[in-house]
Amino acid sequence: MSSKNQKTISSLQMLQSSMKWHHMENKAASLWEAYTGMISYQSMILAINSSYVEPALQYEIQLQLIELSFKMVFSIPSFDEVKARGAGAEDTTDLVSLYQNILNIYEDTLLILVSKDLYKLQILKEMAVWMSEDRFYLQARGMVTISRVLSFASKKVRGYTSVDAPCLGVLAAELSLLCSHDDPSITHQASLGLYHLLCIAKCQSVEIEKNKTAKLADCGSGCHLSPPSEVDFLPKSLQQNRNKIAQSVGQTLLPSLLTDFVWSLLRKMSSSDYKTASEASSILNLTLEKYALKVTRVCKIVDAIYKQLYENCYHSMKQALLRIIALLACTSPKKVMFQLMDYPVPADNTLILMWQAAGSESSVAPQVLKTILLILKGKPGQMEENQLDRRRCSLDATSMMPVVASQVLCILLPVDSYRKAVTQFFPELLVSLMLQLFYSTQLRLEPEARPFSYALDALRVLLTCSGLQHVDMTLKKRNCWSQFSQPLYHHHWVYLIAKALSEHNFPQFPETLYYLYKLSVDGPRRSEDSIITTIFLTELLNNFFKDPFPEEFLVLYKNWINDSNPAVCKLSLQKIASMAPVINEIENVSSILLAILGAFHSKDKTVVARALFTLRKLLGRLDKMTYSTLCTQIASSYYPLMDHSNGGIRSMAIRHFGDLLNDMNRYMCLLSPVVLGALVPLVLFLEDVEKRVVKACRYTLEICASQLKWSTSYLKKDETYCFERVVLNICNNLLISYKSYVKDLISDTLGFLGSSRTYLKRAAIILTGYLAAMSDHLLFKNEIEVMFEAIERVRRDKDPEIQDLAEKTHGILKKIAHSMISSTIKQSFQKMVKNIYVKRLKPIYYYNWPQDETDSPADRETEKEGCMEENPEDFPDEAY
């Protein structure tokens, strides 16, 4: 039937009824007023229902009109009072008929609205709320109306493909309370209404199951979903039967609706009417015992309970509310514990009660501890980078949840039901609390926050509950507990704890060692975590194992050599250095040595220095066979460090290079190229401003010279020592025995011309000049051009001394380039002669030359004309 025809028929019926009962106006004014008012309200409600008003606004207006209608209809006199007003049988019949028609109009209005839109079942929820708020209204008659409308809706939805009725959860809560009403008629109607409501909800469940099945079919899943069961109970079974109500509602309602049901009952528990609050508590507890897993928004429920208990510490339903926390914790321990730890530090008494309730069930103890351990992975006062790892109900900028978790452990660990779980999670709890202790000492909070104390207390409680009271007492006697917060104490407390545990031979050692190994392999969440675990593991291994450690742990130390945390690198290198006496007992010692070479590239100079020291200590004990296979690679690894920005590292690298040559003097045939490869920095850093570097260079150059069978007198005599004299002697030796390496040496030297250090630039110019002078017959035109370009840049240097030296070198290069202009035959002849007859170099620059050793003017003139001891008359032009 169209809405237009329905509206016309309704209007005609109203007109006929008005004519029929017009004579009753004087006899029952209140009934007549309610009747005419209902006709007016129904017209407006139905008119709005047929309009094009936005649905949300339409519902809001209709709800206001229905509320006015409700107050008018259900505040009229009771049925017995209406019958008593009749003067005779005919009047009584008319009054009863008028009374019934008023109720019918209201009911018909609701039926029309619901028939158009099931969403407007929401009105029934509002009706139930209005009736519960004021007992003046006719509850029995109101329940009849609600029951009938729900009955109509339950029949209507059977043909629907979807049901939009989000109010069912709240309405179910209201009806479930009325199912235990003192008035049997109300109980009867409430049970009927709840039965029909569950039939509607069942249709929603069926539709959800169909959608799930369809999705699984599309995905090709072979999983079988059993069809939802029918509502297999009678309405009468719901009367005064809380168990049946809880079972039916929990089984039938969808999670979102069941959550609304729980929310509504939770609010009822704060009712001033103790009977209502008690009834709500009973039904809610029975529901959560079996169906808490279906409830969503657990965090908000927990927060609501906290607010209720916090605002009223003498809440009549305190124990019942705490029981709800316990039930939710059994199925959703992670959500409950996360929410309970998301409150300010320190926790108040209400929160402590809720913690105790959440951890009261022994079956849930492992899950609670797992959740606490997950929270303890966080760093107090810092937001996690990965928000997915923090499944919290609120995300603040600076989380103090780990501090709260430490406080929770102080409360839960001593509980008997947690003893077994504590044994299971001892290693994780121990390490997590040690990390929290480390973090807490770095926090700057108000004294009352006591973050340090909570972590410390939790650690001591853990030791006590794990049968390690003697460890606690030992640490107390050594004043360990009282010194944690002192800055000078730093990481020393980690050593003390590990030592105390080892002294008492704690029985949890195997599990703890396995956990530390696993944690080390997987890698810590933060780099600062690794230093605590590394110190702890190292001290335990020192106390329970002899060097060298088992291979599995040596791999860890090898990996830690190049850790992102410099403190871990140094700790690992220090431990490996201590294994020097047994280094040859390690199977794969080569991999450890290569890992140490990798630490040479660290940006932290202390790590590089420690790596140099460790390597030198190991090489001093390493067997020569293994040493010989690695000596070339190790020697070349010193090259970059010879030019390190830190003077201490430069001197160590240079000196250790010399020590390596001494160690491997029998393998000089292998090391000659390595020595020549290091020759340039060894020579140039003789001009270093730091004396320790100069001493190291002279020490190593003396070793190199003796290995290469060169004279070393110019290095040993301090009174006649001169940098240019060293360069001159080395170049003369190179010219005799290693001139094939000269081009490589020139290339290395040119690289130092761009240095920002003046002394290096000056030394490189001098060395470049001598290398060019001695190899003029070996260089090609393009090579000279490269050298010209490099020297040209330093000719413009601000330092006048560098300019002067560069000019002299430029002159040498210019003369070599000029000689290349002559005929090809002449050049070839000159090169052949110079390859046969080697002439020694003479001083060129006289840079810092000893004053008592000056050459004759003739020699100086020779230096201007050429730097070889050659007479031009030996090669007259006619010879070419």
mmCIF file of N, CA and C in Angstrom, residues 735 738-743 746 771-772 774-781 783-784 816 820 831 834-835:
data_model
loop_
_atom_site.group_PDB
_atom_site.id
_atom_site.type_symbol
_atom_site.label_atom_id
_atom_site.label_comp_id
_atom_site.label_asym_id
_atom_site.label_seq_id
_atom_site.Cartn_x
_atom_site.Cartn_y
_atom_site.Cartn_z
ATOM 1 N N LEU A 735 115.976 4.516 -6.847
ATOM 2 C CA LEU A 735 116.485 4.610 -8.213
ATOM 3 C C LEU A 735 117.353 3.404 -8.552
ATOM 4 N N TYR A 738 114.328 -0.109 -6.968
ATOM 5 C CA TYR A 738 112.859 -0.225 -7.096
ATOM 6 C C TYR A 738 112.267 0.879 -7.968
ATOM 7 N N LYS A 739 112.951 1.204 -9.058
ATOM 8 C CA LYS A 739 112.458 2.313 -9.873
ATOM 9 C C LYS A 739 111.142 1.988 -10.589
ATOM 10 N N SER A 740 110.799 0.711 -10.670
ATOM 11 C CA SER A 740 109.511 0.348 -11.303
ATOM 12 C C SER A 740 108.318 0.794 -10.466
ATOM 13 N N TYR A 741 108.563 1.101 -9.178
ATOM 14 C CA TYR A 741 107.474 1.534 -8.298
ATOM 15 C C TYR A 741 107.328 3.065 -8.247
ATOM 16 N N VAL A 742 108.227 3.753 -8.964
ATOM 17 C CA VAL A 742 108.276 5.209 -8.801
ATOM 18 C C VAL A 742 106.971 5.881 -9.215
ATOM 19 N N LYS A 743 106.378 5.432 -10.301
ATOM 20 C CA LYS A 743 105.147 6.068 -10.768
ATOM 21 C C LYS A 743 104.026 5.935 -9.730
ATOM 22 N N ILE A 746 104.708 8.399 -7.008
ATOM 23 C CA ILE A 746 104.338 9.761 -7.436
ATOM 24 C C ILE A 746 102.832 9.963 -7.292
ATOM 25 N N LEU A 771 111.035 12.727 -6.667
ATOM 26 C CA LEU A 771 110.559 11.571 -7.458
ATOM 27 C C LEU A 771 110.531 11.919 -8.938
ATOM 28 N N ALA A 772 110.165 13.171 -9.269
ATOM 29 C CA ALA A 772 110.160 13.589 -10.675
ATOM 30 C C ALA A 772 111.573 13.659 -11.229
ATOM 31 N N MET A 774 114.200 11.972 -10.320
ATOM 32 C CA MET A 774 114.823 10.668 -10.490
ATOM 33 C C MET A 774 114.170 9.833 -11.584
ATOM 34 N N SER A 775 112.981 10.235 -12.014
ATOM 35 C CA SER A 775 112.254 9.409 -12.994
ATOM 36 C C SER A 775 111.967 10.166 -14.279
ATOM 37 N N ASP A 776 112.801 11.187 -14.579
ATOM 38 C CA ASP A 776 112.511 11.994 -15.772
ATOM 39 C C ASP A 776 112.528 11.159 -17.041
ATOM 40 N N HIS A 777 113.341 10.123 -17.058
ATOM 41 C CA HIS A 777 113.431 9.264 -18.244
ATOM 42 C C HIS A 777 112.352 8.180 -18.276
ATOM 43 N N LEU A 778 111.541 8.114 -17.202
ATOM 44 C CA LEU A 778 110.490 7.093 -17.129
ATOM 45 C C LEU A 778 109.088 7.653 -17.392
ATOM 46 N N LEU A 779 108.959 8.969 -17.286
ATOM 47 C CA LEU A 779 107.639 9.601 -17.359
ATOM 48 C C LEU A 779 107.243 9.883 -18.801
ATOM 49 N N PHE A 780 105.937 9.826 -19.027
ATOM 50 C CA PHE A 780 105.369 10.185 -20.323
ATOM 51 C C PHE A 780 104.765 11.575 -20.245
ATOM 52 N N LYS A 781 104.461 12.109 -21.400
ATOM 53 C CA LYS A 781 103.984 13.483 -21.478
ATOM 54 C C LYS A 781 102.710 13.706 -20.674
ATOM 55 N N GLU A 783 101.661 12.100 -18.123
ATOM 56 C CA GLU A 783 101.943 11.996 -16.688
ATOM 57 C C GLU A 783 102.560 13.295 -16.168
ATOM 58 N N ILE A 784 103.394 13.897 -16.973
ATOM 59 C CA ILE A 784 103.969 15.187 -16.595
ATOM 60 C C ILE A 784 102.876 16.250 -16.504
ATOM 61 N N ILE A 816 111.900 18.833 -17.327
ATOM 62 C CA ILE A 816 111.629 17.476 -17.846
ATOM 63 C C ILE A 816 110.753 17.552 -19.081
ATOM 64 N N MET A 820 111.522 16.619 -23.373
ATOM 65 C CA MET A 820 110.693 15.735 -24.192
ATOM 66 C C MET A 820 110.433 16.310 -25.573
ATOM 67 N N LYS A 831 117.209 7.785 -22.599
ATOM 68 C CA LYS A 831 116.600 6.832 -21.662
ATOM 69 C C LYS A 831 117.417 5.560 -21.564
ATOM 70 N N LYS A 834 120.475 6.317 -19.456
ATOM 71 C CA LYS A 834 120.175 6.526 -18.038
ATOM 72 C C LYS A 834 119.747 5.238 -17.353
ATOM 73 N N ASN A 835 119.200 4.313 -18.133
ATOM 74 C CA ASN A 835 118.852 3.015 -17.550
ATOM 75 C C ASN A 835 120.097 2.185 -17.263
#
